[in-house]
Coordinates of C-alpha atoms in Angstrom, one line a residue:
Chain A
X1 CA 7.7 27.3 35.6
X2 CA 10.4 30.0 36.0
X3 CA 9.9 32.9 33.6
X4 CA 12.8 31.8 31.4
X5 CA 11.4 28.2 31.4
X6 CA 8.4 29.5 30.4
X7 CA 9.5 31.4 27.5
X8 CA 11.9 28.4 26.6
X9 CA 8.7 26.4 26.6
X10 CA 6.5 28.6 24.5
X11 CA 9.6 29.3 22.2
X12 CA 9.8 25.2 21.3
X13 CA 6.0 25.5 20.9
X14 CA 5.8 28.4 18.9
X15 CA 6.4 26.8 15.3
X16 CA 4.1 24.0 15.8
X17 CA 1.3 26.2 16.7
X18 CA 1.6 28.9 14.1
X19 CA 2.0 26.2 11.7
X20 CA -1.2 24.5 12.4
X21 CA -2.9 27.5 13.4
X22 CA -2.1 29.0 9.9
X23 CA -3.0 25.9 8.0
X24 CA -5.4 23.9 9.9
X25 CA -7.7 26.1 12.3
X26 CA -7.6 29.4 10.1
X27 CA -9.0 27.6 7.3
X28 CA -11.7 25.9 9.1
X29 CA -13.0 29.2 10.9
X30 CA -12.8 30.6 6.9
X31 CA -15.0 27.7 6.0
X32 CA -17.5 28.8 8.6
X33 CA -17.6 32.0 7.4
X34 CA -18.1 31.1 4.0
X35 CA -20.9 28.8 4.7
X36 CA -22.6 32.2 5.7
X37 CA -22.1 33.9 1.8
X38 CA -23.1 33.3 -1.8
X39 CA -19.9 33.4 -3.4
X40 CA -19.8 33.7 -7.5
X41 CA -16.8 32.7 -9.0
X42 CA -16.5 35.4 -11.0
X43 CA -17.6 39.2 -11.0
X44 CA -19.7 40.3 -7.9
X45 CA -18.0 40.3 -4.2
X46 CA -19.2 37.5 -1.8
X47 CA -22.9 38.3 -0.7
X48 CA -23.9 37.4 2.9
X49 CA -26.9 35.3 3.0
X50 CA -27.0 34.2 6.3
X51 CA -28.2 30.8 7.0
X52 CA -30.3 30.1 3.6
X53 CA -27.0 27.8 2.3
X54 CA -28.2 25.4 5.4
X55 CA -31.4 26.4 4.4
X56 CA -31.6 25.0 1.1
X57 CA -29.6 22.3 1.5
X58 CA -32.1 20.8 3.7
X59 CA -34.3 21.2 0.6
X60 CA -32.3 19.7 -1.9
X61 CA -32.7 16.2 -3.1
X62 CA -29.0 15.5 -4.1
X63 CA -28.0 16.6 -0.3
X64 CA -30.5 14.0 1.0
X65 CA -29.4 11.4 -1.0
X66 CA -26.0 12.2 -0.1
X67 CA -26.6 11.9 3.6
X68 CA -28.6 8.2 2.8
X69 CA -25.3 7.1 0.8
X70 CA -23.3 8.3 3.8
X71 CA -25.0 6.8 6.4
X72 CA -25.1 3.3 4.3
X73 CA -21.5 3.5 3.2
X74 CA -20.4 4.4 7.0
X75 CA -22.5 1.2 8.6
X76 CA -21.5 -1.2 5.8
X77 CA -17.7 -0.1 6.6
X78 CA -17.5 0.2 9.9
X79 CA -19.4 -3.1 10.7
X80 CA -17.3 -4.8 8.0
X81 CA -13.7 -3.8 8.6
X82 CA -14.9 -4.1 12.5
X83 CA -15.8 -7.6 12.0
X84 CA -12.2 -8.8 10.1
X85 CA -10.4 -6.4 12.3
X86 CA -12.0 -8.6 15.1
X87 CA -11.6 -12.1 13.9
X88 CA -7.8 -11.0 13.1
X89 CA -7.1 -9.7 16.4
X90 CA -9.0 -12.7 18.2
X91 CA -6.7 -15.6 15.8
X92 CA -3.5 -13.7 16.4
X93 CA -3.7 -13.5 19.8
X94 CA -4.7 -17.5 19.8
X95 CA -2.1 -18.7 17.0
X96 CA 1.4 -19.0 18.6
X97 CA 3.5 -20.2 15.6
X98 CA 4.0 -17.3 13.5
X99 CA 2.7 -14.8 15.3
X100 CA 5.2 -12.1 14.6
X101 CA 5.4 -12.5 10.7
X102 CA 1.4 -13.6 10.3
X103 CA 0.6 -10.1 12.1
X104 CA 2.8 -8.0 10.2
X105 CA 1.2 -9.7 6.9
X106 CA -2.1 -9.4 8.2
X107 CA -1.8 -5.7 9.0
X108 CA -0.2 -4.8 5.6
X109 CA -3.1 -3.5 3.9
X110 CA -2.9 -0.5 6.2
X111 CA 0.5 0.3 4.6
X112 CA -0.5 0.2 0.8
X113 CA -1.4 3.6 -0.5
X114 CA -5.4 4.5 -0.6
X115 CA -4.9 4.9 -4.7
X116 CA -2.9 1.5 -4.9
X117 CA -5.9 -0.2 -3.1
X118 CA -8.6 1.1 -5.8
X119 CA -6.5 0.7 -8.4
X120 CA -5.7 -3.2 -7.7
X121 CA -9.4 -3.8 -6.5
X122 CA -10.9 -1.8 -10.2
X123 CA -8.8 -4.4 -11.7
X124 CA -10.0 -7.3 -9.7
X125 CA -13.6 -6.3 -10.1
X126 CA -13.1 -5.4 -14.1
X127 CA -16.7 -6.4 -15.4
X128 CA -14.5 -8.4 -18.5
X129 CA -11.2 -9.2 -17.1
X130 CA -11.8 -9.0 -13.3
X131 CA -10.5 -12.0 -11.3
X132 CA -13.3 -12.1 -8.6
X133 CA -15.9 -12.5 -11.8
X134 CA -14.2 -15.6 -13.1
X135 CA -13.8 -17.3 -9.4
X136 CA -17.6 -16.1 -9.3
X137 CA -18.6 -18.0 -12.5
X138 CA -16.5 -20.9 -11.3
X139 CA -19.0 -21.6 -8.7
X140 CA -22.2 -21.7 -11.4
X141 CA -24.2 -19.4 -9.5
X142 CA -23.3 -15.9 -11.0
X143 CA -23.6 -14.7 -14.4
X144 CA -20.1 -14.4 -15.9
X145 CA -19.7 -10.9 -16.4
X146 CA -20.9 -8.8 -13.4
X147 CA -20.1 -4.9 -14.0
X148 CA -19.0 -4.1 -10.2
X149 CA -18.4 -0.3 -11.0
X150 CA -20.5 0.1 -13.7
X151 CA -23.7 -1.0 -11.9
X152 CA -25.8 1.5 -9.9
X153 CA -26.8 -1.0 -7.5
X154 CA -23.7 -2.6 -7.2
X155 CA -20.8 0.4 -6.7
X156 CA -21.4 1.4 -3.0
X157 CA -20.8 -2.5 -2.5
X158 CA -17.3 -2.1 -3.7
X159 CA -16.3 1.0 -2.7
X160 CA -17.4 -0.3 0.9
X161 CA -15.2 -3.5 0.2
X162 CA -11.8 -1.5 -0.4
X163 CA -12.7 0.8 2.7
X164 CA -13.2 -2.3 4.9
X165 CA -9.8 -3.8 3.9
X166 CA -7.9 -0.6 4.1
X167 CA -9.5 -0.2 7.6
X168 CA -9.5 -3.3 9.5
X169 CA -6.1 -3.4 10.2
X170 CA -6.9 0.0 12.6
X171 CA -9.2 -2.1 14.0
X172 CA -7.1 -5.2 14.6
X173 CA -4.0 -3.6 16.1
X174 CA -6.6 -1.7 18.4
X175 CA -8.3 -4.9 19.6
X176 CA -5.2 -7.0 19.8
X177 CA -4.3 -4.5 22.5
X178 CA -7.2 -4.8 24.2
X179 CA -7.0 -8.4 24.3
X180 CA -3.8 -8.5 26.0
X181 CA -4.8 -6.1 28.6
X182 CA -7.2 -8.4 29.8
X183 CA -5.4 -10.2 32.7
X184 CA -4.2 -13.6 32.4
X185 CA -5.4 -14.8 35.9
X186 CA -9.2 -14.5 35.1
X187 CA -8.8 -17.2 32.5
X188 CA -7.0 -19.3 34.8
X189 CA -9.6 -18.9 37.4
X190 CA -12.3 -19.7 34.7
X191 CA -10.5 -22.9 34.3
X192 CA -10.3 -23.9 37.2
X193 CA -14.0 -23.6 38.2
X194 CA -14.2 -25.6 34.5
X195 CA -15.2 -23.3 32.1
X196 CA -15.5 -24.0 28.4
X197 CA -13.4 -22.0 26.4
X198 CA -16.7 -20.9 25.0
X199 CA -17.9 -19.5 28.2
X200 CA -14.2 -17.9 28.7
X201 CA -15.2 -16.0 25.7
X202 CA -18.6 -14.9 26.5
X203 CA -17.7 -14.0 30.1
X204 CA -14.2 -12.8 30.1
X205 CA -13.1 -11.6 26.8
X206 CA -16.0 -9.8 25.5
X207 CA -16.6 -7.8 28.5
X208 CA -12.7 -7.2 28.6
X209 CA -12.7 -5.6 24.8
X210 CA -16.0 -3.7 25.6
X211 CA -14.4 -0.2 26.6
X212 CA -11.6 -0.7 23.2
X213 CA -14.5 -1.7 21.2
X214 CA -16.3 1.5 21.8
X215 CA -13.3 3.3 20.5
X216 CA -12.6 1.5 17.3
X217 CA -16.1 1.4 16.6
X218 CA -16.2 5.6 17.1
X219 CA -12.8 6.0 15.3
X220 CA -13.8 3.7 12.5
X221 CA -17.3 5.3 12.1
X222 CA -15.4 8.7 12.2
X223 CA -12.8 8.2 9.4
X224 CA -15.5 6.8 7.2
X225 CA -17.7 9.5 7.4
X226 CA -15.2 12.0 6.6
X227 CA -13.4 9.8 4.0
X228 CA -13.0 11.4 0.3
X229 CA -9.9 10.1 -1.4
X230 CA -10.8 6.4 -1.8
X231 CA -14.3 7.0 -3.4
X232 CA -13.4 9.7 -5.4
X233 CA -10.7 7.8 -7.5
X234 CA -12.6 5.1 -7.4
X235 CA -16.0 6.2 -8.5
X236 CA -16.1 10.1 -8.1
X237 CA -19.2 9.6 -6.8
X238 CA -20.9 7.5 -9.7
X239 CA -22.3 6.0 -11.3
X240 CA -25.6 7.6 -11.2
X241 CA -24.7 9.0 -7.8
X242 CA -24.9 5.8 -6.2
X243 CA -21.8 6.4 -4.5
X244 CA -21.8 10.1 -3.8
X245 CA -21.3 10.8 -0.3
X246 CA -21.5 13.6 1.6
X247 CA -17.6 14.4 1.5
X248 CA -17.9 13.8 -2.3
X249 CA -20.9 16.0 -2.5
X250 CA -19.0 18.8 -0.6
X251 CA -15.7 18.4 -3.4
X252 CA -17.9 18.1 -6.0
X253 CA -19.9 21.3 -4.9
X254 CA -17.2 23.1 -4.6
X255 CA -14.5 22.2 -7.4
X256 CA -16.7 20.9 -10.2
X257 CA -19.4 23.6 -9.9
X258 CA -17.9 26.0 -7.9
X259 CA -20.4 26.8 -6.0
X260 CA -18.3 27.5 -2.9
X261 CA -20.4 29.0 -0.2
X262 CA -22.8 26.0 -0.3
X263 CA -20.0 23.5 -0.5
X264 CA -18.9 25.3 2.6
X265 CA -22.7 24.3 4.2
X266 CA -22.5 21.1 3.4
X267 CA -18.7 20.9 5.0
X268 CA -19.7 22.6 8.3
X269 CA -22.8 20.4 8.5
X270 CA -20.4 17.5 8.5
X271 CA -18.1 19.0 11.0
X272 CA -21.2 19.6 13.7
X273 CA -21.5 15.9 13.2
X274 CA -18.0 15.0 13.3
X275 CA -17.8 17.5 16.4
X276 CA -20.7 14.8 17.7
X277 CA -19.1 11.9 17.1
X278 CA -15.3 13.3 18.5
X279 CA -17.0 14.2 21.8
X280 CA -18.3 10.3 22.2
X281 CA -14.8 9.5 21.2
X282 CA -13.2 11.6 24.0
X283 CA -16.1 9.9 26.6
X284 CA -15.3 6.2 25.6
X285 CA -11.5 6.8 25.5
X286 CA -12.0 8.3 29.2
X287 CA -13.9 5.2 29.8
X288 CA -11.3 2.8 28.5
X289 CA -8.8 4.3 30.2
X290 CA -10.5 4.0 33.4
X291 CA -11.5 0.4 33.1
X292 CA -7.8 -0.9 31.9
Chain B
X1 CA -11.9 -33.8 29.1
X2 CA -9.9 -36.8 30.6
X3 CA -7.0 -34.9 32.9
X4 CA -4.1 -32.8 31.6
X5 CA -3.4 -35.4 28.7
X6 CA -6.8 -34.7 27.3
X7 CA -6.6 -31.0 28.3
X8 CA -3.3 -30.7 26.3
X9 CA -4.1 -32.2 23.0
X10 CA -7.4 -29.8 23.4
X11 CA -5.3 -27.3 23.7
X12 CA -3.0 -28.0 20.9
X13 CA -6.4 -29.0 18.6
X14 CA -7.6 -25.7 19.2
X15 CA -3.9 -24.2 18.2
X16 CA -3.8 -25.8 15.3
X17 CA -7.3 -24.8 14.1
X18 CA -6.2 -20.9 14.8
X19 CA -3.4 -21.5 12.6
X20 CA -5.4 -22.8 10.3
X21 CA -7.6 -19.8 10.2
X22 CA -5.0 -17.7 10.1
X23 CA -3.9 -18.9 7.1
X24 CA -7.2 -18.7 5.3
X25 CA -7.4 -15.3 6.5
X26 CA -3.9 -14.6 5.2
X27 CA -4.4 -15.9 1.7
X28 CA -8.1 -14.0 1.6
X29 CA -7.1 -10.8 2.9
X30 CA -3.6 -10.4 0.8
X31 CA -4.7 -11.9 -2.2
X32 CA -5.4 -8.4 -3.7
X33 CA -1.5 -7.6 -3.4
X34 CA -0.9 -10.9 -4.5
X35 CA -2.5 -10.3 -7.6
X36 CA -1.6 -6.6 -8.1
X37 CA 2.5 -8.2 -8.3
X38 CA 1.5 -11.3 -10.5
X39 CA -0.5 -9.2 -12.8
X40 CA 2.8 -6.8 -13.2
X41 CA 5.1 -9.3 -14.1
X42 CA 2.6 -11.0 -16.5
X43 CA 4.7 -11.2 -19.6
X44 CA 2.7 -12.7 -22.3
X45 CA -0.5 -11.2 -23.8
X46 CA -2.2 -8.2 -21.8
X47 CA -4.9 -9.8 -21.1
X48 CA -5.8 -13.4 -20.4
X49 CA -8.9 -15.2 -19.3
X50 CA -9.2 -17.1 -17.6
X51 CA -6.4 -15.8 -15.4
X52 CA -3.6 -17.3 -14.6
X53 CA -2.9 -17.6 -10.7
X54 CA 1.0 -18.6 -11.1
X55 CA 3.6 -16.7 -13.2
X56 CA 3.9 -18.5 -16.2
X57 CA 5.8 -16.3 -18.1
X58 CA 7.2 -14.0 -15.8
X59 CA 8.8 -10.8 -17.1
X60 CA 9.6 -7.3 -16.2
X61 CA 8.4 -5.6 -19.3
X62 CA 5.7 -3.5 -17.9
X63 CA 8.3 -2.1 -15.0
X64 CA 10.4 -1.1 -17.9
X65 CA 7.7 0.5 -19.8
X66 CA 6.2 2.5 -16.7
X67 CA 9.6 4.7 -16.5
X68 CA 10.4 4.7 -20.5
X69 CA 6.8 5.4 -21.5
X70 CA 4.9 7.3 -18.7
X71 CA 6.6 10.1 -16.5
X72 CA 6.5 7.6 -13.5
X73 CA 10.0 8.7 -12.6
X74 CA 9.1 12.5 -12.4
X75 CA 6.3 11.9 -10.5
X76 CA 8.4 9.5 -7.9
X77 CA 11.2 12.3 -7.8
X78 CA 8.2 14.8 -6.6
X79 CA 6.4 12.7 -4.4
X80 CA 10.2 11.9 -2.5
X81 CA 11.0 15.4 -2.5
X82 CA 7.8 16.5 -0.8
X83 CA 7.6 13.3 1.5
X84 CA 11.1 13.9 2.5
X85 CA 10.7 17.5 2.9
X86 CA 7.9 17.6 5.0
X87 CA 8.7 14.4 6.9
X88 CA 11.8 16.6 8.1
X89 CA 10.1 20.0 9.1
X90 CA 7.2 18.0 10.8
X91 CA 9.9 15.8 12.9
X92 CA 11.8 19.6 13.6
X93 CA 8.5 21.2 14.6
X94 CA 7.0 18.3 16.5
X95 CA 10.0 17.0 18.7
X96 CA 10.4 20.3 20.5
X97 CA 6.5 20.7 21.2
X98 CA 6.8 16.8 22.3
X99 CA 9.5 17.7 24.7
X100 CA 7.7 20.4 25.8
X101 CA 4.3 18.6 26.7
X102 CA 6.0 15.9 28.1
X103 CA 8.2 18.4 30.5
X104 CA 5.8 21.0 31.3
X105 CA 2.0 21.5 32.7
X106 CA 0.4 24.4 32.3
X107 CA -3.4 25.1 31.7
X108 CA -2.5 26.9 28.4
X109 CA -0.3 23.8 27.1
X110 CA -3.2 21.4 28.2
X111 CA -5.6 23.2 25.9
X112 CA -3.0 23.2 23.2
X113 CA -2.6 19.5 23.7
X114 CA -6.4 19.3 23.2
X115 CA -6.3 21.7 20.4
X116 CA -3.8 19.7 18.3
X117 CA -5.7 16.5 18.7
X118 CA -8.8 18.4 17.9
X119 CA -7.5 18.6 14.1
X120 CA -7.6 15.0 13.4
X121 CA -11.3 15.1 13.5
X122 CA -11.9 18.0 11.0
X123 CA -13.1 16.8 7.7
X124 CA -10.7 17.3 4.8
X125 CA -13.3 18.4 2.4
X126 CA -14.6 21.2 4.6
X127 CA -10.5 22.3 5.2
X128 CA -9.8 22.1 1.4
X129 CA -11.9 24.8 0.0
X130 CA -10.7 27.4 2.1
X131 CA -7.3 26.5 2.2
X132 CA -7.2 26.7 -1.9
X133 CA -8.3 30.3 -1.3
X134 CA -5.4 30.7 1.4
X135 CA -2.8 29.0 -0.9
X136 CA -4.4 31.1 -3.8
X137 CA -3.4 34.2 -1.9
X138 CA -0.4 33.0 -0.6
X139 CA 0.8 32.2 -4.2
X140 CA 1.2 28.3 -2.9
X141 CA -0.8 26.7 -6.0
X142 CA 0.4 24.6 -7.7
X143 CA 4.0 24.4 -6.1
X144 CA 5.1 21.7 -4.6
X145 CA 6.2 23.7 -1.4
X146 CA 2.4 24.2 -0.9
X147 CA 1.8 20.6 -0.6
X148 CA 4.8 20.2 2.3
X149 CA 3.1 22.7 4.7
X150 CA -0.2 20.8 3.9
X151 CA 1.8 17.4 4.9
X152 CA 3.5 18.9 7.4
X153 CA 0.8 20.4 9.4
X154 CA -1.6 16.9 9.2
X155 CA 1.6 15.2 10.6
X156 CA 2.5 17.4 13.2
X157 CA -0.6 16.1 15.9
X158 CA 0.1 12.4 15.5
X159 CA 4.0 12.8 15.8
X160 CA 3.6 15.3 19.2
X161 CA 1.8 12.5 20.4
X162 CA 3.8 9.5 19.2
X163 CA 6.4 11.2 20.9
X164 CA 5.3 12.9 23.7
X165 CA 5.0 9.1 24.8
X166 CA 8.9 8.2 23.9
X167 CA 9.5 11.4 26.0
X168 CA 8.1 10.2 29.0
X169 CA 9.4 7.0 29.1
X170 CA 13.1 9.1 29.6
X171 CA 13.6 9.6 33.0
X172 CA 14.2 13.1 34.0
X173 CA 17.4 12.5 36.3
X174 CA 19.3 12.5 32.9
X175 CA 18.6 16.0 32.0
X176 CA 18.8 17.0 35.7
X177 CA 22.4 15.5 35.8
X178 CA 23.4 16.7 32.9
X179 CA 22.1 20.3 33.9
X180 CA 24.9 19.6 37.0
X181 CA 27.3 19.0 34.2
X182 CA 26.5 22.4 32.9
X183 CA 23.8 21.8 30.3
X184 CA 20.9 24.0 29.5
X185 CA 17.1 22.7 29.9
X186 CA 17.9 23.0 25.7
X187 CA 20.9 21.5 25.5
X188 CA 19.7 18.8 27.7
X189 CA 16.9 17.9 25.8
X190 CA 19.6 17.9 22.3
X191 CA 21.9 15.9 23.7
X192 CA 20.4 13.3 26.1
X193 CA 16.7 13.3 25.5
X194 CA 16.7 13.5 21.6
X195 CA 19.5 10.9 20.7
X196 CA 17.9 8.2 23.2
X197 CA 14.5 8.4 21.7
X198 CA 15.7 7.9 18.2
X199 CA 13.0 4.8 17.6
X200 CA 10.3 7.3 18.3
X201 CA 11.8 9.7 16.0
X202 CA 12.1 6.8 12.9
X203 CA 8.3 6.0 14.1
X204 CA 6.8 9.4 13.7
X205 CA 9.0 9.7 10.6
X206 CA 7.8 6.8 9.0
X207 CA 4.3 8.2 9.7
X208 CA 5.0 11.8 8.6
X209 CA 6.4 10.0 5.2
X210 CA 3.6 8.0 4.3
X211 CA 1.3 10.2 5.4
X212 CA 2.8 12.5 2.6
X213 CA 3.6 9.6 0.1
X214 CA 0.0 8.6 0.3
X215 CA -1.7 11.8 -0.1
X216 CA -4.0 12.3 -3.3
X217 CA -6.6 14.8 -2.2
X218 CA -4.8 17.7 -1.5
X219 CA -2.5 16.9 -4.5
X220 CA -4.9 16.4 -6.5
X221 CA -6.8 19.3 -5.9
X222 CA -3.7 22.3 -5.4
X223 CA -1.4 21.0 -8.3
X224 CA -2.2 21.7 -11.8
X225 CA 1.1 21.1 -14.0
X226 CA 1.5 17.5 -15.1
X227 CA 5.4 17.7 -14.2
X228 CA 4.2 18.6 -11.0
X229 CA 2.4 16.1 -10.2
X230 CA 2.9 13.1 -7.4
X231 CA 2.2 9.8 -7.9
X232 CA -1.0 9.2 -6.9
X233 CA -2.7 11.9 -9.2
X234 CA -0.5 10.8 -11.7
X235 CA -1.5 6.9 -11.3
X236 CA -5.5 7.7 -11.1
X237 CA -4.6 9.7 -14.1
X238 CA -3.3 6.3 -15.7
X239 CA -7.0 4.3 -15.2
X240 CA -9.7 6.8 -15.1
X241 CA -12.5 4.2 -15.6
X242 CA -11.6 2.4 -18.4
X243 CA -8.3 0.9 -17.6
X244 CA -6.4 -0.6 -20.8
X245 CA -2.9 -1.1 -19.7
X246 CA -3.7 -2.9 -16.7
X247 CA -0.2 -4.3 -16.2
X248 CA 1.6 -1.0 -16.6
X249 CA -1.0 0.5 -14.0
X250 CA -0.3 -2.9 -11.8
X251 CA 3.3 -2.6 -12.1
X252 CA 3.4 1.1 -11.2
X253 CA 0.8 0.4 -8.5
X254 CA 3.8 -1.9 -7.0
X255 CA 6.6 0.5 -7.2
X256 CA 4.7 3.2 -5.4
X257 CA 3.6 0.8 -2.5
X258 CA 6.8 -0.7 -1.8
X259 CA 8.9 2.5 0.1
X260 CA 5.5 2.4 2.6
X261 CA 5.6 -1.0 3.1
X262 CA 8.9 -1.6 3.7
X263 CA 8.9 1.1 6.4
X264 CA 6.0 -0.4 7.9
X265 CA 7.5 -3.8 8.4
X266 CA 10.4 -1.9 10.2
X267 CA 8.6 0.4 12.2
X268 CA 5.2 -1.1 12.8
X269 CA 5.8 -1.9 16.5
X270 CA 6.3 1.4 17.5
X271 CA 3.7 3.1 15.4
X272 CA 1.4 0.4 16.7
X273 CA 2.1 0.8 20.4
X274 CA 1.7 5.0 19.5
X275 CA -1.1 4.7 17.9
X276 CA -2.9 2.3 20.0
X277 CA -1.6 4.5 23.3
X278 CA -2.9 7.5 21.5
X279 CA -6.4 6.1 21.1
X280 CA -6.8 4.7 24.4
X281 CA -5.3 7.0 26.8
X282 CA -7.0 10.0 24.6

């Protein structure tokens, strides 16, 4: 690069760099710094407490509880969203008739705002008037009124269902792209050799989808792990903390109890986990790239 | 399998089964959207049990009510202004960046592009606490301009990524010949490359718009005054845990979900391509 093109390049990149630096990178550094302090809402200035915010976390029941809820929520949503996405992708790839329309329709939940998805599901799951309880009661096997969002045993499943409904299109799109990347001549060769469609699926489709599946899994895990708005709007962590994931706990700690230092510490702990996911993500995306 | 005819019949049967399965999936997975629309159009009593699956007396009453009895109009206006502003700002900032990343190579640029992708991975709950203090210092709390800044910053990483993919597909020769005709590097970009990437700009714009349109978290945390609320915050306040006016809530939800759904229909092809490209290329 000549000096003048270098100047042009830096000039063009500068606005984005400054915005991201100020609005995203500086707060992250500040958050890490905050996690080392005890920060009273009013009164005395912040006091340096070293790693004791982190040490306290491990002792706290609510933190350990939130950790377990986060694991259950993440595992449940990832498996469900991946499963539905996989099914949708396989079927869309096989069915020819209305593929453009079917594809658009089946990806539509992606475009629905989270707040809308939550409200619609809350209405369908309503204790007294919800359509789901009505449909279940028709089978004769369920009690007529189930308080999906009122019962600590059920609320987490309800939140998982909405998350999976919002996230399956992402999985479907990526798996569909993966399916279309599998060379067609592999199938033709298998057909010449007299393979059944199950054998084709087992020996060509599944191995062909392995790289993209790893990426989808990691991405869904990352998104569920740090999810906050959806859970917060639906249950605000309740009933009796049944849906209080780490990200909800961070938010409540900071903006309900104003313990900013320990809230930041939970956030930093989450960031550490997120970074590990991200490292895996890069490693697997590289693998997916070299495989295609 | 008996010969070619048997195989064709078998293929057709398999396709019919797949189409049927797709139909079942559409009915099940799109039921929530159907139920939202049906509930919002219910004209008779507020509640009916057993629920009716087809509109018996459709009426637009709830749609009128949400605009006359609730401040949905104000919230929609706020959402629209914030989303449009951050869309334009993020395109204005992302397009030049994507151009540089597509056309030039240097160690600094490589680390910069990794850094902006890494921002995608940051947990919002960690960001929002220090951001709250930063915005308090900058006097951007309770201000729609503050939201515009947040959404712009969040839209930049993926916008840069999608646009870069588009610029990569446009041959450099076009810019080179424009330069022979007297353009500079910059005017060649503005007059040749940018107009050719309109589909990419549209996809990026929709992405940035939907991101801002859908956010609840930052709007909820940073905005206090009710007349500055955006729709997601207003919608969630309508309900709480025990909603009494489901018809109105469903009508407001439908109004709010409409713009992203329409935008999605138009550009899903490009958006999908950009997302999967970015995900697989890493």
